[in-house]
Structure formats: structure tokens, C-alpha cells
Amino acid sequence: MSVTLADVARRAGVSPATASRALGGRPHVAPATRMRVRRAADELNFVVSPEASRLAGGARGRVGVVVPHLAQWSCGAALEGLEPVLRGAGVDLLLYGVGDPAARTAFFADLPARRRVDALVVLGTALDEQERARLELMAVPVVAAAGRGGQPGVRVDEHAAARHAVDHLLHLGHRRIGAVAAAGPPDGVLEAFAAAHRDALHDAGLAHDAGLLVRVGRGAPGAAEGAGRLLGLREPPTAVVASSDEVALGVVRTLGRARLRVPDDVSVVGLGDHPLAEAADLTTVCRPAREQGAEAGRMVLEALAGGAVPTVVLPSRLVVRGSTAPPGRTT
Amino acid sequence: MSVTLADVARRAGVSPATASRALGGRPHVAPATRMRVRRAADELNFVVSPEASRLAGGARGRVGVVVPHLAQWSCGAALEGLEPVLRGAGVDLLLYGVGDPAARTAFFADLPARRRVDALVVLGTALDEQERARLELMAVPVVAAAGRGGQPGVRVDEHAAARHAVDHLLHLGHRRIGAVAAAGPPDGVLEAFAAAHRDALHDAGLAHDAGLLVRVGRGAPGAAEGAGRLLGLREPPTAVVASSDEVALGVVRTLGRARLRVPDDVSVVGLGDHPLAEAADLTTVCRPAREQGAEAGRMVLEALAGGAVPTVVLPSRLVVRGSTAPPGRTT
């Protein structure tokens, strides 16, 4: 003798339609009512199958989240901002990793045929023309988050973020400011970083010196190479801005090996506000990853309700810690 | 005039049943056939709705992944290992954050009534008795990963991991070895850490000194407090083992502020092998997070096919970098 929705509704003292909406995670149910219905369903061991739930009142929302680098801290932080927004609205979050090129190609090739999602959030990557065309076939809303822009959604102004870092060093009195741009972020982000470094020095009236910007590979070897090249300049910089906190910490370590102290001998600024930046006492510029995720979640809910996807640029902010100081404090 | 599954099958030269299996991501279709069917579906702009797909041959697999701390690097790494395994099998990955206690309670209260998943992976957290009881109501397989054990699934031996760290310091010749246990990991993990520290010193024939183990709060303040308390001992340690790499980096920073150099004055070992440990040149013990995720993925697929969930303990391994050296190298 199986328990029916009507049994649950009766026990909760609501109509079957309300019980269905409450259990289906759909809107327009008062929280207290929802709780009462859930408790009744619980007490009766009532189980809604997804099929039954769909039959009872239309499909639930399903949002696909496309992420190239799940292990990257900023993706995790963005997911941590996004997930509760979707969960709170009773929308499922389906995760799709597209880290390696083959997986990425397969994902965009399959998606229109499989059509498992009602909307997509694209985290920390930019779509090429062909990928956009595939998504258009699906005719679902797409929200970009933490990318390089060029697509509706939420991001930070990368040029402004890098300028905060270089301007901070200029305000401290530094005049030789090196920049280490390490491979990793989407192309546009590194271009904005290089441009901000150049523009800040130019606006401060300093002569252009192409040697102060070094482009290196990813990871610890890239950071070490970048720091090494700057130290090898005829006139080494007194401060270094790095394209990420990870790179900045590698620079700090390389300076330490060269017996240079941070910030006494050389100041270092990162970009991002990595969870470890505080522990490492690293001055950095916070790109609010979690807030970008939450904002993307709100946008995708709006889009599911029929709204257009806007473009929102969140502010970044300088976080001053112990890795920067005025130049010439060497004792 | 809409395209039917039969049209796709005809174009691909397969039976409609095979075409359905291929597009539905279900097993028993040769990769070449699957590709041919997908290409045919593509060329015809054939769109399978999830409903149609289900009607054509039973529900797809849906695996829920329950994660308390999405922004924690080890959770991201485990997800990066898990996701491609599920995707490769055509199984959807639904993400559930249970970071705050209210979300966690709501998740376990709702799950039996909502029943959106065919199996669960629980990442980096331990379930209490009530939570297990809720899951039993659902009667779906549960795989634990990167937890403290006590539940079938995959994990590392936390006691052995911490012993690797302390034994490394003993082999280098250290005899005063401090330990900083910072809040954060599931309880059992910290207990194993404390026990391994005590056991390693005991096995080395060193007298017990309760002051060498300090328990502190989470984050940078905890790490700073831990390092400060060890430095304040009448006979400070020449080496420190930390309960995580994050804590180890905070200890390194605190030592630096006290003008102590790593490893010349004090050696420091972390636990985990954080993505930044290499850049920071930190000696640590690798708990393979990504491999735990991949293993959990394989386990859950087996369980979906009717198998039981085994318990697998993956080995951890010492990664020697520049933050450890023999004692007394002070110049």
C-alpha cells in the first residue's frame, strides 16, 4: 500500500497542488508550509520520483556549469558562491569539466543532442565562435562568469585590478616596477595585465622599459624564471607585480633563495586574493570569485524566468599586507 | 516536420535502439558507432529531450556529490578527478554544497523526499548517524571520499601520512619537533595527526613533552598562534610539522617575522601537497586528492551496476622540498 501525494497533503493540511509545489521545490509556497509538507512526507516515508514530480507540474530547472579547471581555487570559490543560489531556488546544478581539449570538444558537440540543461553558466573561460554557435542551437541562456568578458555575464575589470596593484607600488615610491605575466588565465586577462602595467608606469611619467615585463610559462618554474629574469636586469626592479597570487608566491620564494627579503629589499604584489594570500602575508588585489559565482547564479535564475542576461562588472580591491613597503628600507 | 530518432538511425546505418542507446550515453555502444550516431544527429539537428530519452530507455544515471567546502583545494582536486569518470560513463554529476549547518540539515531532510539521484559521493566530510539513516531511507549507494574513514569508500591513512612527515624530520636529525594542529579537517583527521606525532617521537625514544603539540583555531591567526606558542617554549623546537600546508605556510611566515629562516633555523613540513606547496618550496606529504576523486567515481559506477562499495586506502607519500634540512645549520 503505497503512500500518495494526497495522503501527504491531508496530513499537512494543504491542497495536493500545494503539496506538489512544496515537494517539487517550486516557488510560491510559504517557507512554513513547505516545511510542514516536507515533515508530513517524511513521517509517511513518501518518496517523489523525479518522473512523478515532473508529471505533477512541469520540469525542474537544471543548470549546467561548465568549468575548465575544477582544481583552480577561483573556480572552487565561484562554485561556492553559485551553488547555494541555485539550491535555494530548487534548481539542480550539473557539473561539466572541460579541462582537456578533447573533453571540451566532446562537450560542445554532444550538448545540443543531449540537451540535459535549461541554462548554462560558463566559469573562468571564454567561448570561441564555434562553441557559441553550438549553444545557440540549444537555445538556452548562457551566463559567463570570471571570464575575460566579451559575453554577457559577470566579471571583474582586469585592467583596473592590475592597475590597483601597480598604482599601490607607485604610491609607496617605487619607480622600477617589474611585472611577471605567467601563462594560465584566458588570453585577454594577461593582455589587460600587461597593458595596465604599461599604462600605470606611463601615467606616472616613467620612461618605457620593455624589459620590465617578462612573460613566462605556468607554475613554479614560470614564476622562478620571471623573478630570475627581473633580477638579472642591469637595473633590477625594487618591486614586482605578478599576474596571480600563485606566481607572486613563487617570486617571493625565488627572491628568498637569492637572499633578498620581502618587503625590505623587494616588494611583491599578487592578483586574486588566493585563500593562502593571508597566511603568506601577501599584498594582493581581490577579484571577488565567490561573489562572481553568486551573481552568476542570480543572473541564470533571472534568465530561466525569461529575463535577458546583463553584463555586470564587479569591482576589485587592493588588500595591503606585509609583502609591500616603500623602497630602500634595506637595513 | 520534425526529425525523428528513426531518421537519425537510418542516416547512421544503425537500429533505432542502438541510436537511442548512443544518444542516451548508455553503455554497450562501440565508440565509433556512438560517434557516427552523434554526427548523424548533429547533421539533422536532432534534439533529444531528457523526457524523450528517458521514455526511449530508462533513466540516465545521476550521481549527487555532497561537498562541505567547495572552495577548499582538496575538494576541487577530488572533483577534478571524479567528474571525467562520471562524464565518460554518461552519468550526470549533481553538486550539493552542505557547507553551513542549515544547508546540511536541509539537504539530508529533503533528499529522501526529492530523490533526484541514483547514488551519492560524500566528499571530505563524515556523516553522522542521523544522516546515514536518512540515506538508508533512499536506498541508494553511498561512496565516501577523502573523509576520515568509518564508511565504505576511498581515503588515505591519516596516521601514516603524518608519520611520514615526523619521521622525515627525525631522519634529518631533529629531536625537538613541534606540531601545530589547526581546526578545520574532520575530527578524526586531527586525532590521527596528534597520535602520529606522539607515536613517532615515542618510537624514536624521545621523552614525551605535551607542550610540543599545540592545538589552535583555523586560518592564518591559528597558524600564527601555533608558531608563536612553539617559539615561546623554554626549549623551542628545531622543526615543526603542521596539520595542513596552509597552516605550514602560516608557520613559515610567522617564523620569518621572528627573523628565523626556513630551513636554516627551523624546518617546516606541511600535509596535503597543496597546489601552491611547490611554488612555496614546502616539504609536505601528498594525500592524492585527485586520485581519491577518480577512485570514488569508479566505485560509484560499480555500485550503480549493482556492486558493493569497498573500502580502499590510498598511500600518501613524502615530497621533500626546500623547507626542511638537518638541524643546526644556522650560519
XYZ file of C-alpha atoms in Angstrom:
662
model
C 0.000 0.000 0.000
C 1.948 2.997 -1.183
C 1.622 6.491 0.176
C 0.187 9.045 -2.255
C 0.645 12.762 -2.597
C -2.947 13.145 -1.390
C -2.005 11.410 1.885
C 0.843 13.854 2.385
C -1.375 16.831 1.566
C -4.055 15.667 4.009
C -1.540 15.196 6.810
C -0.019 18.614 6.151
C -3.439 20.247 5.873
C -2.832 21.675 2.391
C -4.163 21.024 -1.104
C -2.464 18.363 -3.222
C -1.349 21.111 -5.623
C 0.406 22.960 -2.802
C 1.963 19.736 -1.539
C 3.252 19.055 -5.037
C 4.733 22.553 -5.363
C 6.320 22.293 -1.915
C 7.930 18.925 -2.535
C 8.957 19.906 -6.055
C 10.979 22.837 -4.768
C 8.891 25.199 -6.887
C 8.175 28.794 -5.911
C 5.079 30.387 -4.364
C 4.993 28.244 -1.247
C 5.460 29.879 2.153
C 8.526 28.503 3.956
C 6.444 27.313 6.919
C 4.075 25.474 4.581
C 6.985 23.937 2.717
C 8.435 22.705 5.985
C 5.087 21.293 7.133
C 4.657 19.405 3.851
C 8.192 18.070 3.987
C 7.702 16.892 7.531
C 4.454 15.152 6.555
C 6.176 13.496 3.582
C 8.933 12.451 5.915
C 6.666 10.976 8.525
C 4.825 8.982 5.868
C 8.064 7.946 4.138
C 6.658 9.438 0.973
C 9.086 9.361 -1.945
C 8.666 11.573 -5.001
C 10.321 10.114 -8.047
C 11.727 12.754 -10.408
C 9.335 11.481 -13.069
C 6.302 11.846 -10.810
C 7.447 15.263 -9.760
C 7.753 16.319 -13.373
C 4.343 14.925 -14.243
C 2.866 16.747 -11.300
C 3.913 20.151 -12.504
C 6.493 20.723 -15.221
C 10.224 20.177 -15.293
C 12.529 21.455 -12.613
C 15.301 23.798 -13.547
C 18.619 22.247 -14.453
C 21.641 24.487 -14.809
C 24.838 23.163 -16.316
C 28.079 24.678 -15.037
C 30.975 24.423 -17.449
C 34.380 24.645 -15.758
C 37.800 24.127 -17.299
C 39.832 23.876 -14.092
C 37.923 22.496 -11.130
C 41.059 22.384 -9.006
C 41.716 26.098 -9.502
C 40.864 27.922 -6.290
C 38.929 30.683 -8.048
C 36.666 28.131 -9.741
C 36.003 26.450 -6.411
C 35.234 29.794 -4.798
C 32.904 30.761 -7.647
C 31.124 27.397 -7.308
C 30.801 28.007 -3.581
C 29.030 31.275 -4.381
C 26.887 29.836 -7.166
C 25.693 26.569 -5.652
C 23.590 27.893 -2.751
C 21.801 30.361 -5.037
C 20.676 27.551 -7.341
C 19.920 25.181 -4.480
C 17.848 27.856 -2.770
C 15.698 28.104 -5.891
C 15.281 24.324 -6.163
C 17.392 24.252 -9.324
C 19.822 21.388 -9.929
C 23.473 22.127 -10.618
C 25.072 19.750 -13.139
C 28.827 19.985 -13.362
C 30.755 19.619 -16.611
C 34.544 19.653 -16.623
C 36.055 20.786 -19.907
C 39.698 20.875 -18.864
C 41.303 18.935 -21.652
C 40.658 19.950 -25.253
C 39.101 16.606 -26.217
C 36.599 16.797 -23.345
C 35.774 20.339 -24.329
C 35.152 19.464 -27.968
C 33.042 16.468 -26.957
C 31.019 18.549 -24.525
C 30.035 21.164 -27.082
C 29.447 18.526 -29.773
C 27.159 16.492 -27.537
C 25.277 19.204 -25.782
C 22.705 20.105 -28.428
C 21.871 16.440 -28.947
C 21.660 15.648 -25.257
C 20.044 18.837 -24.042
C 20.104 17.996 -20.380
C 20.121 21.559 -19.126
C 17.859 24.575 -19.205
C 20.678 27.091 -18.922
C 24.458 27.197 -18.720
C 26.999 29.050 -16.620
C 30.471 29.176 -18.151
C 33.090 29.662 -15.417
C 36.569 31.060 -15.943
C 36.902 30.534 -19.662
C 35.957 32.242 -22.915
C 33.933 30.521 -25.630
C 35.105 30.519 -29.224
C 32.810 31.212 -32.152
C 32.069 27.574 -32.882
C 31.204 26.884 -29.239
C 28.806 29.807 -29.188
C 27.177 28.519 -32.354
C 26.623 25.130 -30.691
C 24.988 26.781 -27.720
C 22.754 28.813 -29.975
C 21.455 25.543 -31.396
C 20.321 24.662 -27.897
C 18.606 27.994 -27.432
C 19.301 28.095 -23.709
C 20.522 31.140 -21.766
C 24.268 31.323 -21.174
C 25.886 33.310 -18.353
C 29.645 33.863 -18.382
C 31.404 34.286 -15.027
C 35.003 35.092 -14.143
C 35.979 35.124 -17.797
C 37.645 37.778 -19.894
C 34.391 39.425 -20.941
C 33.053 39.658 -24.471
C 29.989 37.706 -23.396
C 27.068 38.659 -21.145
C 27.544 37.752 -17.514
C 29.686 38.802 -14.589
C 33.400 39.534 -14.412
C 35.903 41.957 -12.952
C 37.736 44.666 -14.853
C 41.138 43.003 -15.224
C 42.848 46.180 -16.336
C 41.592 48.056 -13.286
C 42.617 45.174 -10.984
C 46.201 45.176 -12.243
C 46.296 48.981 -12.051
C 45.378 48.843 -8.363
C 48.474 46.706 -7.839
C 50.901 48.872 -9.826
C 49.453 52.140 -8.501
C 49.931 50.867 -4.926
C 53.640 50.323 -5.640
C 53.924 53.758 -7.271
C 52.276 55.370 -4.245
C 54.812 53.671 -1.997
C 57.531 55.398 -4.019
C 58.733 52.615 -6.287
C 59.979 53.691 -9.719
C 61.404 50.415 -11.065
C 58.425 48.069 -11.095
C 58.711 44.709 -12.788
C 55.789 42.556 -13.922
C 55.678 38.770 -14.257
C 52.925 37.582 -16.615
C 52.642 33.795 -16.354
C 50.627 31.631 -18.723
C 47.380 30.281 -17.338
C 44.482 32.747 -17.339
C 42.406 33.279 -20.503
C 44.390 35.334 -23.040
C 42.525 38.583 -22.583
C 43.340 38.662 -18.887
C 47.099 38.612 -19.456
C 46.791 41.294 -22.132
C 44.890 43.504 -19.687
C 47.587 42.848 -17.069
C 50.405 43.856 -19.440
C 48.514 46.934 -20.599
C 47.763 48.041 -17.024
C 51.442 47.735 -16.074
C 52.484 49.774 -19.114
C 49.737 52.382 -18.638
C 50.412 52.885 -14.924
C 54.137 53.458 -15.499
C 53.372 55.773 -18.410
C 50.843 57.791 -16.407
C 53.453 58.162 -13.652
C 55.784 59.760 -16.184
C 58.263 56.899 -16.209
C 60.198 56.016 -19.361
C 59.037 52.858 -21.121
C 61.284 49.866 -20.482
C 60.119 46.706 -22.239
C 62.471 44.601 -20.097
C 60.329 45.214 -17.003
C 57.548 42.967 -18.305
C 58.505 39.310 -18.505
C 56.215 36.658 -19.974
C 56.811 33.172 -18.658
C 55.248 29.712 -18.546
C 52.877 28.467 -15.879
C 53.530 27.147 -12.399
C 56.508 27.361 -10.103
C 59.096 27.140 -12.919
C 57.486 30.109 -14.687
C 57.488 32.213 -11.521
C 61.126 31.334 -10.810
C 62.126 32.200 -14.365
C 60.260 35.505 -14.216
C 61.858 36.556 -10.945
C 65.248 35.447 -12.232
C 64.963 37.491 -15.399
C 63.967 40.625 -13.461
C 66.858 40.143 -11.010
C 69.188 39.760 -13.983
C 68.341 43.187 -15.389
C 71.163 45.736 -15.350
C 68.948 47.781 -13.010
C 66.675 45.281 -11.213
C 63.248 46.444 -10.052
C 62.558 47.340 -6.406
C 59.044 45.940 -6.710
C 57.295 43.209 -8.681
C 53.653 42.756 -9.622
C 52.616 39.213 -10.581
C 49.707 38.100 -12.744
C 48.408 35.881 -9.936
C 48.992 35.192 -6.249
C 50.420 31.784 -7.132
C 53.046 33.478 -9.292
C 53.679 36.112 -6.610
C 54.449 33.415 -4.019
C 56.857 31.783 -6.455
C 58.549 35.153 -6.931
C 58.822 35.616 -3.143
C 60.440 32.199 -2.861
C 62.933 32.908 -5.663
C 63.870 36.215 -4.051
C 64.416 34.391 -0.762
C 66.798 31.981 -2.428
C 68.716 34.966 -3.770
C 68.887 36.211 -0.144
C 66.606 39.138 -0.921
C 63.997 39.912 1.711
C 60.365 40.811 1.087
C 59.452 43.632 1.503
C 62.738 45.085 2.810
C 64.654 44.538 -0.418
C 61.882 43.943 -2.924
C 58.114 44.472 -2.650
C 55.790 41.901 -4.240
C 52.087 42.207 -5.131
C 49.878 39.389 -6.361
C 46.481 39.327 -8.049
C 43.401 37.405 -6.966
C 43.394 37.144 -3.165
C 44.053 33.439 -3.020
C 42.862 31.733 0.195
C 46.542 31.385 1.166
C 47.450 35.020 0.473
C 46.536 35.985 4.025
C 48.634 33.196 5.570
C 51.537 34.195 3.317
C 51.033 37.872 4.237
C 50.858 38.765 0.556
C 49.604 42.140 -0.632
C 47.178 41.473 -3.471
C 44.118 42.670 -5.366
C 40.914 40.829 -4.531
C 38.907 39.650 -7.512
C 35.760 38.535 -5.693
C 35.396 34.984 -7.049
C 32.659 33.878 -4.678
C 30.612 36.996 -5.380
C 31.007 36.418 -9.108
C 29.588 32.925 -8.639
C 26.649 34.185 -6.588
C 25.936 36.938 -9.124
C 26.060 34.409 -11.973
C 23.570 32.282 -10.033
C 21.144 35.191 -9.690
C 21.555 36.001 -13.384
C 20.830 32.476 -14.503
C 17.690 32.334 -12.348
C 16.514 35.574 -13.948
C 17.275 34.140 -17.352
C 15.319 30.958 -16.563
C 12.392 33.226 -15.709
C 12.686 34.778 -19.160
C 14.949 37.735 -18.477
C 17.925 38.757 -20.610
C 21.456 38.199 -19.326
C 23.077 41.546 -18.483
C 26.770 42.371 -18.192
C 27.922 43.196 -14.681
C 31.469 44.263 -13.826
C 32.277 43.778 -10.141
C 34.909 45.987 -8.511
C 38.247 44.582 -7.423
C 40.030 45.997 -4.393
C 43.564 46.293 -3.099
C 44.355 44.249 0.030
C 47.508 45.603 1.647
C 49.502 43.061 3.643
C 53.130 42.650 4.607
C 54.788 41.987 1.246
C 54.931 45.631 0.169
C 56.774 48.620 1.652
C 58.473 51.796 0.447
C 61.724 51.139 -1.458
C 65.159 51.454 0.134
C 64.266 50.088 3.562
C 67.265 47.750 3.339
C 68.979 47.693 6.712
C 8.463 18.455 -39.967
C 10.499 17.279 -37.048
C 13.393 14.853 -37.238
C 12.796 11.523 -35.530
C 15.144 9.053 -33.915
C 14.432 6.708 -36.853
C 15.802 9.357 -39.256
C 18.999 9.557 -37.236
C 19.299 5.759 -37.065
C 18.800 5.461 -40.834
C 21.435 8.079 -41.581
C 23.906 6.430 -39.185
C 23.127 2.952 -40.535
C 22.145 1.526 -37.159
C 18.942 0.311 -35.498
C 16.765 2.848 -33.662
C 17.536 1.007 -30.417
C 21.278 1.470 -30.962
C 20.774 5.110 -31.915
C 18.799 5.631 -28.713
C 21.495 3.990 -26.603
C 24.217 6.007 -28.315
C 22.482 9.355 -27.851
C 21.407 8.467 -24.334
C 25.014 7.989 -23.249
C 24.184 4.426 -22.201
C 26.706 1.574 -22.331
C 27.167 -1.227 -24.867
C 27.721 1.005 -27.886
C 31.088 0.922 -29.675
C 32.794 4.334 -29.603
C 32.886 4.529 -33.414
C 29.161 3.769 -33.612
C 28.421 6.334 -30.919
C 30.362 8.944 -32.870
C 28.589 8.062 -36.130
C 25.190 8.373 -34.466
C 26.113 11.671 -32.841
C 27.336 13.031 -36.144
C 24.102 11.943 -37.837
C 22.049 13.564 -35.054
C 24.125 16.675 -35.479
C 23.724 16.867 -39.218
C 19.975 16.505 -38.879
C 19.790 18.934 -35.941
C 18.112 16.212 -33.973
C 17.399 17.173 -30.389
C 16.685 14.576 -27.705
C 14.708 15.976 -24.839
C 15.542 14.390 -21.480
C 11.965 13.184 -21.271
C 12.098 11.522 -24.689
C 15.425 9.984 -23.836
C 14.002 8.547 -20.654
C 10.938 7.182 -22.423
C 13.183 5.576 -25.013
C 15.072 3.516 -22.499
C 15.044 4.143 -18.773
C 16.552 6.894 -16.671
C 20.155 8.009 -17.037
C 22.474 7.737 -14.103
C 22.528 10.721 -11.775
C 25.167 10.918 -9.086
C 24.919 13.531 -6.373
C 28.181 14.834 -4.962
C 27.909 16.239 -1.456
C 30.678 18.702 -0.597
C 31.029 20.844 2.511
C 33.773 23.173 1.271
C 33.798 23.740 -2.469
C 36.485 26.395 -2.181
C 38.883 24.006 -0.427
C 41.597 22.998 -2.856
C 41.388 19.303 -1.992
C 37.649 19.237 -2.771
C 38.300 20.920 -6.135
C 41.062 18.435 -6.910
C 38.853 15.485 -5.931
C 36.071 16.867 -8.159
C 38.571 17.209 -10.989
C 39.353 13.508 -10.602
C 35.733 12.429 -10.188
C 33.990 14.424 -12.905
C 35.619 12.896 -16.020
C 34.967 9.358 -14.738
C 31.240 10.064 -14.440
C 31.095 12.039 -17.671
C 32.866 9.248 -19.526
C 30.115 6.867 -18.423
C 27.352 9.249 -19.459
C 26.363 9.831 -15.844
C 25.309 13.282 -14.666
C 27.073 14.896 -11.731
C 24.780 16.953 -9.497
C 26.559 19.138 -6.995
C 25.247 19.775 -3.484
C 27.040 22.181 -1.159
C 26.480 21.453 2.515
C 28.896 23.982 3.970
C 26.714 25.656 6.535
C 24.871 23.574 9.112
C 21.407 24.732 7.989
C 22.113 23.752 4.378
C 23.389 20.418 5.555
C 20.327 19.695 7.668
C 18.024 20.767 4.850
C 19.884 18.613 2.346
C 19.554 15.434 4.345
C 15.973 16.241 5.331
C 14.937 16.850 1.713
C 16.843 14.130 -0.030
C 14.599 11.154 0.625
C 11.551 13.134 -0.446
C 13.174 14.553 -3.550
C 15.189 11.551 -4.618
C 16.917 13.149 -7.547
C 19.960 10.936 -7.556
C 20.774 7.271 -8.078
C 23.887 7.337 -5.901
C 25.855 9.724 -3.724
C 29.511 10.571 -3.273
C 30.286 12.299 0.012
C 33.494 14.341 -0.303
C 35.716 15.423 2.552
C 33.276 15.045 5.413
C 31.951 12.353 7.723
C 28.248 11.563 8.085
C 26.639 11.344 11.473
C 24.233 8.607 12.460
C 21.105 10.553 11.604
C 22.456 11.473 8.176
C 23.232 7.838 7.448
C 19.729 6.888 8.487
C 18.305 9.425 6.010
C 20.399 7.984 3.223
C 19.276 4.484 4.083
C 15.699 5.644 3.526
C 16.714 6.496 -0.047
C 18.309 3.105 -0.550
C 20.973 4.454 -2.899
C 24.661 3.539 -2.809
C 26.915 5.983 -0.930
C 30.660 6.328 -1.525
C 32.769 8.330 0.923
C 35.900 10.027 -0.398
C 38.647 11.983 1.329
C 36.898 11.610 4.666
C 38.128 10.217 7.957
C 37.025 6.672 7.207
C 34.384 4.712 9.099
C 32.326 4.445 5.914
C 32.941 2.469 2.706
C 34.801 4.417 0.038
C 38.265 5.803 -0.554
C 40.579 7.699 1.765
C 44.196 7.939 2.862
C 45.615 6.682 6.132
C 45.918 9.961 8.028
C 48.069 8.485 10.753
C 50.558 7.134 8.205
C 50.590 10.476 6.345
C 51.503 12.434 9.462
C 54.082 9.818 10.416
C 55.829 10.302 7.063
C 56.226 13.959 7.976
C 57.531 13.431 11.521
C 59.758 10.508 10.522
C 61.340 12.677 7.805
C 62.290 15.256 10.446
C 63.633 12.539 12.761
C 65.743 11.120 9.929
C 67.201 14.566 9.332
C 68.354 14.515 12.946
C 65.741 16.709 14.642
C 64.917 15.826 18.244
C 62.668 18.740 19.247
C 59.769 18.517 16.815
C 56.715 20.674 17.370
C 53.271 20.030 15.858
C 50.581 22.605 15.030
C 47.104 21.067 14.807
C 44.707 23.681 13.429
C 40.919 23.326 13.383
C 39.389 22.578 10.017
C 39.614 18.933 8.922
C 37.071 16.377 10.191
C 37.778 15.495 13.840
C 39.267 12.079 13.211
C 41.937 13.543 10.957
C 43.311 15.830 13.667
C 43.251 12.995 16.181
C 45.274 10.837 13.794
C 47.704 13.732 13.305
C 48.222 14.185 17.045
C 48.617 10.443 17.589
C 51.159 10.108 14.762
C 53.244 12.945 16.215
C 53.193 11.349 19.665
C 53.872 7.826 18.329
C 56.764 8.883 16.103
C 58.516 10.707 18.953
C 57.872 7.781 21.291
C 59.211 5.236 18.787
C 62.331 7.380 18.408
C 62.899 7.035 22.134
C 62.211 10.694 22.905
C 60.639 11.721 26.192
C 57.008 12.787 25.979
C 56.516 16.567 26.066
C 52.880 17.629 25.820
C 53.927 21.210 25.089
C 55.221 20.223 21.649
C 51.690 19.707 20.320
C 49.663 22.897 20.075
C 46.001 22.950 19.081
C 44.846 26.200 17.529
C 41.973 27.728 15.563
C 41.681 27.786 11.809
C 43.275 30.092 9.228
C 46.196 32.465 9.388
C 45.553 33.529 13.014
C 45.631 29.906 14.131
C 48.901 29.222 12.330
C 50.475 32.366 13.783
C 49.331 31.443 17.272
C 50.667 27.906 16.907
C 54.085 29.045 15.727
C 54.170 31.685 18.459
C 53.399 29.177 21.189
C 56.130 26.804 19.988
C 58.666 29.655 19.795
C 57.692 30.649 23.322
C 58.644 27.255 24.778
C 61.609 27.220 27.133
C 63.325 24.969 24.575
C 61.741 25.783 21.196
C 61.602 23.041 18.543
C 64.082 22.943 15.648
C 61.364 21.601 13.360
C 57.594 21.924 13.037
C 55.019 19.664 11.411
C 51.685 21.301 10.534
C 48.292 19.656 10.104
C 47.969 21.167 6.598
C 50.055 23.013 4.026
C 48.004 26.135 4.644
C 48.990 26.032 8.306
C 52.620 25.262 7.387
C 52.822 28.382 5.210
C 51.418 30.459 8.049
C 54.080 28.997 10.344
C 56.815 29.842 7.804
C 55.547 33.417 7.678
C 55.459 33.753 11.466
C 58.996 32.396 11.711
C 60.090 34.943 9.090
C 58.652 37.771 11.150
C 60.640 36.491 14.112
C 63.716 36.671 11.839
C 64.065 32.902 11.821
C 64.953 31.361 8.487
C 63.440 28.213 6.969
C 65.092 25.700 6.862
C 68.350 27.112 8.282
C 66.926 27.898 11.705
C 63.709 25.862 11.720
C 62.458 23.135 9.375
C 58.757 23.072 8.459
C 56.677 20.245 6.947
C 53.089 20.525 5.765
C 50.434 17.943 4.950
C 48.435 17.631 1.738
C 50.577 18.827 -1.161
C 48.587 21.953 -1.866
C 48.907 23.270 -5.444
C 50.994 26.135 -4.029
C 53.322 23.935 -1.986
C 55.674 23.583 -4.938
C 55.831 27.343 -5.550
C 56.453 27.894 -1.841
C 59.130 25.147 -1.850
C 57.366 23.434 1.034
C 58.213 19.882 2.064
C 54.930 18.056 2.527
C 53.105 14.736 2.392
C 50.938 14.233 -0.673
C 47.430 12.986 0.011
C 46.356 12.244 -3.564
C 43.082 14.199 -3.741
C 42.540 13.872 -7.467
C 43.147 10.122 -7.362
C 40.688 9.803 -4.478
C 38.073 11.536 -6.624
C 38.748 9.286 -9.614
C 38.637 6.184 -7.420
C 35.339 7.335 -5.892
C 33.981 7.785 -9.425
C 34.901 4.236 -10.386
C 33.374 2.937 -7.157
C 30.096 4.712 -7.702
C 29.820 3.370 -11.258
C 30.373 -0.136 -9.925
C 27.749 0.485 -7.286
C 25.268 1.738 -9.904
C 25.858 -1.540 -11.714
C 24.888 -3.383 -8.542
C 28.275 -3.889 -6.891
C 29.040 -3.295 -3.245
C 31.131 -0.295 -2.187
C 34.554 -1.451 -0.957
C 36.987 0.398 1.295
C 40.201 1.481 -0.398
C 43.057 3.210 1.408
C 45.377 5.047 -0.967
C 49.008 5.590 0.016
C 50.333 9.044 0.847
C 53.927 9.971 0.069
C 56.553 12.362 1.345
C 57.527 15.175 -1.052
C 60.845 16.654 0.029
C 61.368 20.291 -0.944
C 63.393 23.168 0.422
C 61.687 23.828 3.764
C 63.428 21.006 5.642
C 67.113 20.425 6.453
C 69.200 18.912 9.235
C 69.161 20.971 12.465
C 71.935 23.328 13.456
C 72.720 24.681 10.007
C 72.451 28.205 11.419
C 75.263 30.265 9.892
